[in-house]
Amino acid sequence: MLRLRRYRYYAFFAAVIVFVLYRTTINNDPWDSVPASIPHPKAPPKSAPQRPLDTTNKQSSGKNGEQWPGGQHDFAQQSLGKTEEDPDEVKIPNLRPAADEEGRDKFQVPTPIKTTDSTDETRVLVYDKDAAAKTTTAPLIDIPDKNIGQGAKGAGKGIHGAPGAHKPKTQTTTTIHWKKVPEHFPVPKDEIIPLPTGKPKSIPAVQHEFGRESAEVKEKRLDRLSKVKAEMVRSWNGYMTYAKGHDELSPVSKKFRDPFCGWAATLVDALDTLWIMGMKKEFEEALLEVEKIDFTTSERSQIPVFETTIRYLGGLVAAYDVSGGKAGGYDILLEKAIDLAEILMGVFDTPNRMPVLYYDWKPDIASKPKRAESGVSVAELGSLAMEFTRLAQITKEDKYYDAVARVTDAFYEWQERGTTIPGIFPERVDATGCNRTAEAEIAAKAAQLEEERLAKLEEFDSKTAKSSKPKSVDELTKKSDTAEEELTTSHGRSAVGAINEEMHAPLEPISSPINKRGQYPSERKFEGSFLGSEELEEEKKKEKCVHQGLAPGSWISSEQYSMGGSQDSTYEYFPKQWLLLGGLEPKYKTMHMKVAAAVKKWLLFRPMVPDDRDILFSAKINTEGSPETDAVVEWEVTHLTCFIGGMFGMGGKIFDVPEDVEIGKRLTDGCVWAYESTPSGIMPEGGSVVPCAEVNNCHWNETAYKLWLDPLYESRNEQIAEYEKKEKEREARKAQKARLKGHKNLGAASGEKDGAGLQKRAPPTPIGHSTSDDDDSGRDATVASISDDDQAPLYEEEDEDEGEIPGLMKPISHESYVEGKILSEMLPPGFVSAGYHGYILRPEAIESVWYMYRITGDTTWQDKGWKMFNAIVSHTRTEAGNSAIDNVLIPNPDKEDAMESFWMAETLKYFYLLYSDPNLISLDDYVLNTEAHPFRRPS
């Protein structure tokens, strides 16, 4: 019976399928009318593309609701084959070509697509069986273009989509370009901060007044100058040969790389160096490449704002200045600088006008509101001022100055408000302008209101349940959904967790106060006058961002303060910006003086070095808010910090603080000492030394130095004492073993392998005695207990061939540890550590040496610089340029195959200016940015 029923089901389903197929064929008469003369196409390859699932290939409706396969059609095609069809019926593709189509050719290989390349030859894409596009070259032929677009006859015909669906497609990449978009947070024109106006203040001379030099001194100087230029020529030629148009040269492999935006960073960075060194031909050749740079597009999705500003914008503006400005005739430099500046101005379009430092430049992202980040570095945020200020001076466009003046004002306000170490700023900065602590308090209050609302809701539901009959869960859910829809319609969205609709950039998500218990369906986001909705609406209207100025940006409690990386150039720019503005903006002087005071009080220290050299370094402080009691100091020596000597020297001159000039000398000489201390003659990237307690009373102490090298020296001494004690005990057990050898009863006991106490090396302790190995009385009693010749030993004696009782491994002594550490880490004398032992062609040390020479006129700085130059060149030179090296602590370091753009922009420029005529780029005429780009000072 069951089997019969099963067959009935099978018969029923088969009948349904047959009926459906019959109806399908009847309603698609074109299927039966396909001419027999049209050959069936060959089966397409497995890799044939399927019909695209986009809106352009959806069936188009004709008159009377008829559906037409394919996209857009001309009127003639739409008028063919009209039938009354069921709109819900499954459509079968129309395989019959139109009457005016050439049937056979319809299914043959499509006509190849022509493209023309830059050589004016036609490139033909040839179809193969795998539907792969192959490129061949053929002579140019003159054939009229065909209309093969979607509007051509027969569009939509074919087995797998429109005719030509199997046609190989040319792979094209659409280049995205930046474009100017409306600002979300524009500064009203009447609120733009203008450049300071008026006659520049009288500023003390920065540069020493040099006299006439002797013929011998001049010859020596010019010889050094020519050797520096030779290095520049070789590096420039290597770049132009192997990396022209790219960011950097790889000088060992003779390749290139683009770590920035691929806008020829090395070339732009070196423009002013070419001019300063008299390489005018190379300068003009470089301008041809500058003209090709398109700042509106890049392979990189984000523009690093700090690096782009100091290298590209600074390089273009400085090259314009040193080459004569408007009178020089190199207008392309200013044009490109403006092009780039207009793009970079978008980074300041934030609610508080603090810049976004990694700029998503593509229009679809750049057009959206944005906000500065919460953990930016001081250096990146504060080192944009000089470049935009100088551009504003040249173009007379106050908007460029306004952009950076607002950043300066924020730092000024923060310094006045006070930081943990007054005068200087923590390494990481919250630039969002939003007080996160206050936001958390608001979120907590919102959560409390939500809890109260839900409590009222539960109370209401409880009362409702008592006064009405029970309802099903489905009914309750439907009712709740209806209420939510009504509220969403009336308010635009549910009030709980609603986003503030005011024009403000989105912040990082704040935890939602919505309760997630989900006990009743009615606990969905439902509001009514009885649920405290008015209070919630008021909270919703309040702005989530509680405004504040700059603040510490680290998510951890500790703050770092130093003059090193991530902080350096912001402090460097305070006195330089004061010079660039002719002393007309007093804020920069005020800020520098507070920085200098803080550095002298908290960071400067004198290291203990073997020759008692009177030098200074700047430390790093970690504090959790009370530096007087919780400061953890790192007595670091870093290459990046070496700029500080020049900063103190310049500040001391222009603000008439002679003490700061002396400090600048000692800071600079500290970096010279670091160069002279290594086997390579080059300073490591980073290390640490031993500080002296008093700056004016500091002498080398070998014992103290070794204690700094071994912080665990006290525990090592304890380990040695414990080891010696154990050794005495071992010797005692060894002597005991010797006395027991040959005892007359030993043979009877030696075979008892399973007896109690058959332990090796550790005799059992008699009852009543301590079990400690350190209990000498216990061991004496044991020896006494077996001294009787009739008493057999209570343990098994080891055979002679088992060897002696092994001793403990001797702990390493303090002296041995120190010797091993110095040897293994290759520490130069006076260094406690040198973990960052590479060198990447950095300029900061020679930068300060140049400042000291130009400020003091002391030629010993030239001699110190020459030693540095020879050491650097001898270890970094390659056939195509100069390379970073991996370890300055060994005599022959390996090369890293990298040549940063600042090698020609800064390092070689400073070396060249150290031996040039002092009037070339005089410090009384120019002020240099952090990338050594000279900007002309106002006269």
PDB file of C-alpha atoms in Angstrom, residues 599-686:
ATOM      1  CA  VAL A 599      65.236  71.073  28.803  1.00  0.00           C
ATOM      2  CA  LYS A 600      67.923  72.554  31.027  1.00  0.00           C
ATOM      3  CA  LYS A 601      66.023  71.616  34.196  1.00  0.00           C
ATOM      4  CA  TRP A 602      64.811  68.149  33.303  1.00  0.00           C
ATOM      5  CA  LEU A 603      66.688  66.643  30.361  1.00  0.00           C
ATOM      6  CA  LEU A 604      70.287  67.841  30.024  1.00  0.00           C
ATOM      7  CA  PHE A 605      73.011  65.723  31.640  1.00  0.00           C
ATOM      8  CA  ARG A 606      76.756  65.274  31.470  1.00  0.00           C
ATOM      9  CA  PRO A 607      77.943  61.734  30.735  1.00  0.00           C
ATOM     10  CA  MET A 608      80.874  60.059  32.477  1.00  0.00           C
ATOM     11  CA  VAL A 609      83.421  59.337  29.728  1.00  0.00           C
ATOM     12  CA  PRO A 610      87.003  57.995  29.903  1.00  0.00           C
ATOM     13  CA  ASP A 611      88.766  61.265  29.037  1.00  0.00           C
ATOM     14  CA  ASP A 612      86.498  63.468  31.230  1.00  0.00           C
ATOM     15  CA  ARG A 613      85.406  65.367  28.131  1.00  0.00           C
ATOM     16  CA  ASP A 614      83.016  68.188  29.007  1.00  0.00           C
ATOM     17  CA  ILE A 615      80.023  67.268  26.862  1.00  0.00           C
ATOM     18  CA  LEU A 616      76.242  67.162  27.239  1.00  0.00           C
ATOM     19  CA  PHE A 617      73.357  65.008  26.066  1.00  0.00           C
ATOM     20  CA  SER A 618      69.571  65.223  26.395  1.00  0.00           C
ATOM     21  CA  ALA A 619      67.734  62.422  28.224  1.00  0.00           C
ATOM     22  CA  LYS A 620      64.244  60.944  27.952  1.00  0.00           C
ATOM     23  CA  ILE A 621      61.803  60.974  30.873  1.00  0.00           C
ATOM     24  CA  ASN A 622      58.886  58.628  31.449  1.00  0.00           C
ATOM     25  CA  THR A 623      56.376  59.804  34.024  1.00  0.00           C
ATOM     26  CA  GLU A 624      52.851  58.989  35.137  1.00  0.00           C
ATOM     27  CA  GLY A 625      52.079  62.554  36.144  1.00  0.00           C
ATOM     28  CA  SER A 626      54.446  63.330  39.001  1.00  0.00           C
ATOM     29  CA  PRO A 627      57.952  63.618  37.527  1.00  0.00           C
ATOM     30  CA  GLU A 628      59.398  64.878  40.808  1.00  0.00           C
ATOM     31  CA  THR A 629      58.711  61.472  42.370  1.00  0.00           C
ATOM     32  CA  ASP A 630      57.992  58.921  39.635  1.00  0.00           C
ATOM     33  CA  ALA A 631      60.254  59.960  36.748  1.00  0.00           C
ATOM     34  CA  VAL A 632      62.106  57.114  35.064  1.00  0.00           C
ATOM     35  CA  VAL A 633      65.037  58.556  33.135  1.00  0.00           C
ATOM     36  CA  GLU A 634      66.693  57.031  30.088  1.00  0.00           C
ATOM     37  CA  TRP A 635      70.197  58.491  29.707  1.00  0.00           C
ATOM     38  CA  GLU A 636      70.047  58.132  25.967  1.00  0.00           C
ATOM     39  CA  VAL A 637      72.409  59.127  23.167  1.00  0.00           C
ATOM     40  CA  THR A 638      70.485  59.271  19.891  1.00  0.00           C
ATOM     41  CA  HIS A 639      71.444  60.630  16.506  1.00  0.00           C
ATOM     42  CA  LEU A 640      68.117  62.370  15.995  1.00  0.00           C
ATOM     43  CA  THR A 641      68.643  64.407  19.164  1.00  0.00           C
ATOM     44  CA  CYS A 642      71.894  65.854  17.821  1.00  0.00           C
ATOM     45  CA  PHE A 643      69.989  68.732  16.183  1.00  0.00           C
ATOM     46  CA  ILE A 644      69.574  70.275  19.637  1.00  0.00           C
ATOM     47  CA  GLY A 645      73.067  71.762  19.666  1.00  0.00           C
ATOM     48  CA  GLY A 646      72.237  73.948  16.686  1.00  0.00           C
ATOM     49  CA  MET A 647      68.871  74.879  18.187  1.00  0.00           C
ATOM     50  CA  PHE A 648      70.405  76.043  21.456  1.00  0.00           C
ATOM     51  CA  GLY A 649      73.183  77.896  19.625  1.00  0.00           C
ATOM     52  CA  MET A 650      70.782  79.754  17.325  1.00  0.00           C
ATOM     53  CA  GLY A 651      68.325  80.505  20.136  1.00  0.00           C
ATOM     54  CA  GLY A 652      71.114  81.806  22.310  1.00  0.00           C
ATOM     55  CA  LYS A 653      72.223  84.198  19.574  1.00  0.00           C
ATOM     56  CA  ILE A 654      68.867  85.629  18.465  1.00  0.00           C
ATOM     57  CA  PHE A 655      67.434  85.899  21.995  1.00  0.00           C
ATOM     58  CA  ASP A 656      70.715  87.057  23.514  1.00  0.00           C
ATOM     59  CA  VAL A 657      71.262  84.172  25.940  1.00  0.00           C
ATOM     60  CA  PRO A 658      75.054  83.491  25.902  1.00  0.00           C
ATOM     61  CA  GLU A 659      74.648  80.510  28.251  1.00  0.00           C
ATOM     62  CA  ASP A 660      72.559  78.738  25.621  1.00  0.00           C
ATOM     63  CA  VAL A 661      75.302  79.176  23.024  1.00  0.00           C
ATOM     64  CA  GLU A 662      77.736  77.452  25.384  1.00  0.00           C
ATOM     65  CA  ILE A 663      75.224  74.691  26.001  1.00  0.00           C
ATOM     66  CA  GLY A 664      74.869  74.311  22.239  1.00  0.00           C
ATOM     67  CA  LYS A 665      78.635  73.820  21.902  1.00  0.00           C
ATOM     68  CA  ARG A 666      78.745  71.071  24.518  1.00  0.00           C
ATOM     69  CA  LEU A 667      75.701  69.333  23.102  1.00  0.00           C
ATOM     70  CA  THR A 668      77.260  69.352  19.629  1.00  0.00           C
ATOM     71  CA  ASP A 669      80.592  68.116  20.937  1.00  0.00           C
ATOM     72  CA  GLY A 670      78.763  65.253  22.646  1.00  0.00           C
ATOM     73  CA  CYS A 671      77.674  63.967  19.249  1.00  0.00           C
ATOM     74  CA  VAL A 672      81.194  64.454  17.876  1.00  0.00           C
ATOM     75  CA  TRP A 673      82.477  62.338  20.788  1.00  0.00           C
ATOM     76  CA  ALA A 674      79.957  59.627  19.894  1.00  0.00           C
ATOM     77  CA  TYR A 675      81.336  59.600  16.330  1.00  0.00           C
ATOM     78  CA  GLU A 676      84.912  59.377  17.519  1.00  0.00           C
ATOM     79  CA  SER A 677      84.188  56.549  19.989  1.00  0.00           C
ATOM     80  CA  THR A 678      83.247  53.798  17.530  1.00  0.00           C
ATOM     81  CA  PRO A 679      85.555  51.610  15.407  1.00  0.00           C
ATOM     82  CA  SER A 680      83.871  52.912  12.235  1.00  0.00           C
ATOM     83  CA  GLY A 681      84.096  56.551  13.302  1.00  0.00           C
ATOM     84  CA  ILE A 682      80.298  56.901  12.960  1.00  0.00           C
ATOM     85  CA  MET A 683      77.777  57.450  15.734  1.00  0.00           C
ATOM     86  CA  PRO A 684      75.126  54.732  16.260  1.00  0.00           C
ATOM     87  CA  GLU A 685      71.438  55.510  15.883  1.00  0.00           C
ATOM     88  CA  GLY A 686      70.901  55.069  19.595  1.00  0.00           C
TER      89      GLY A 686
END
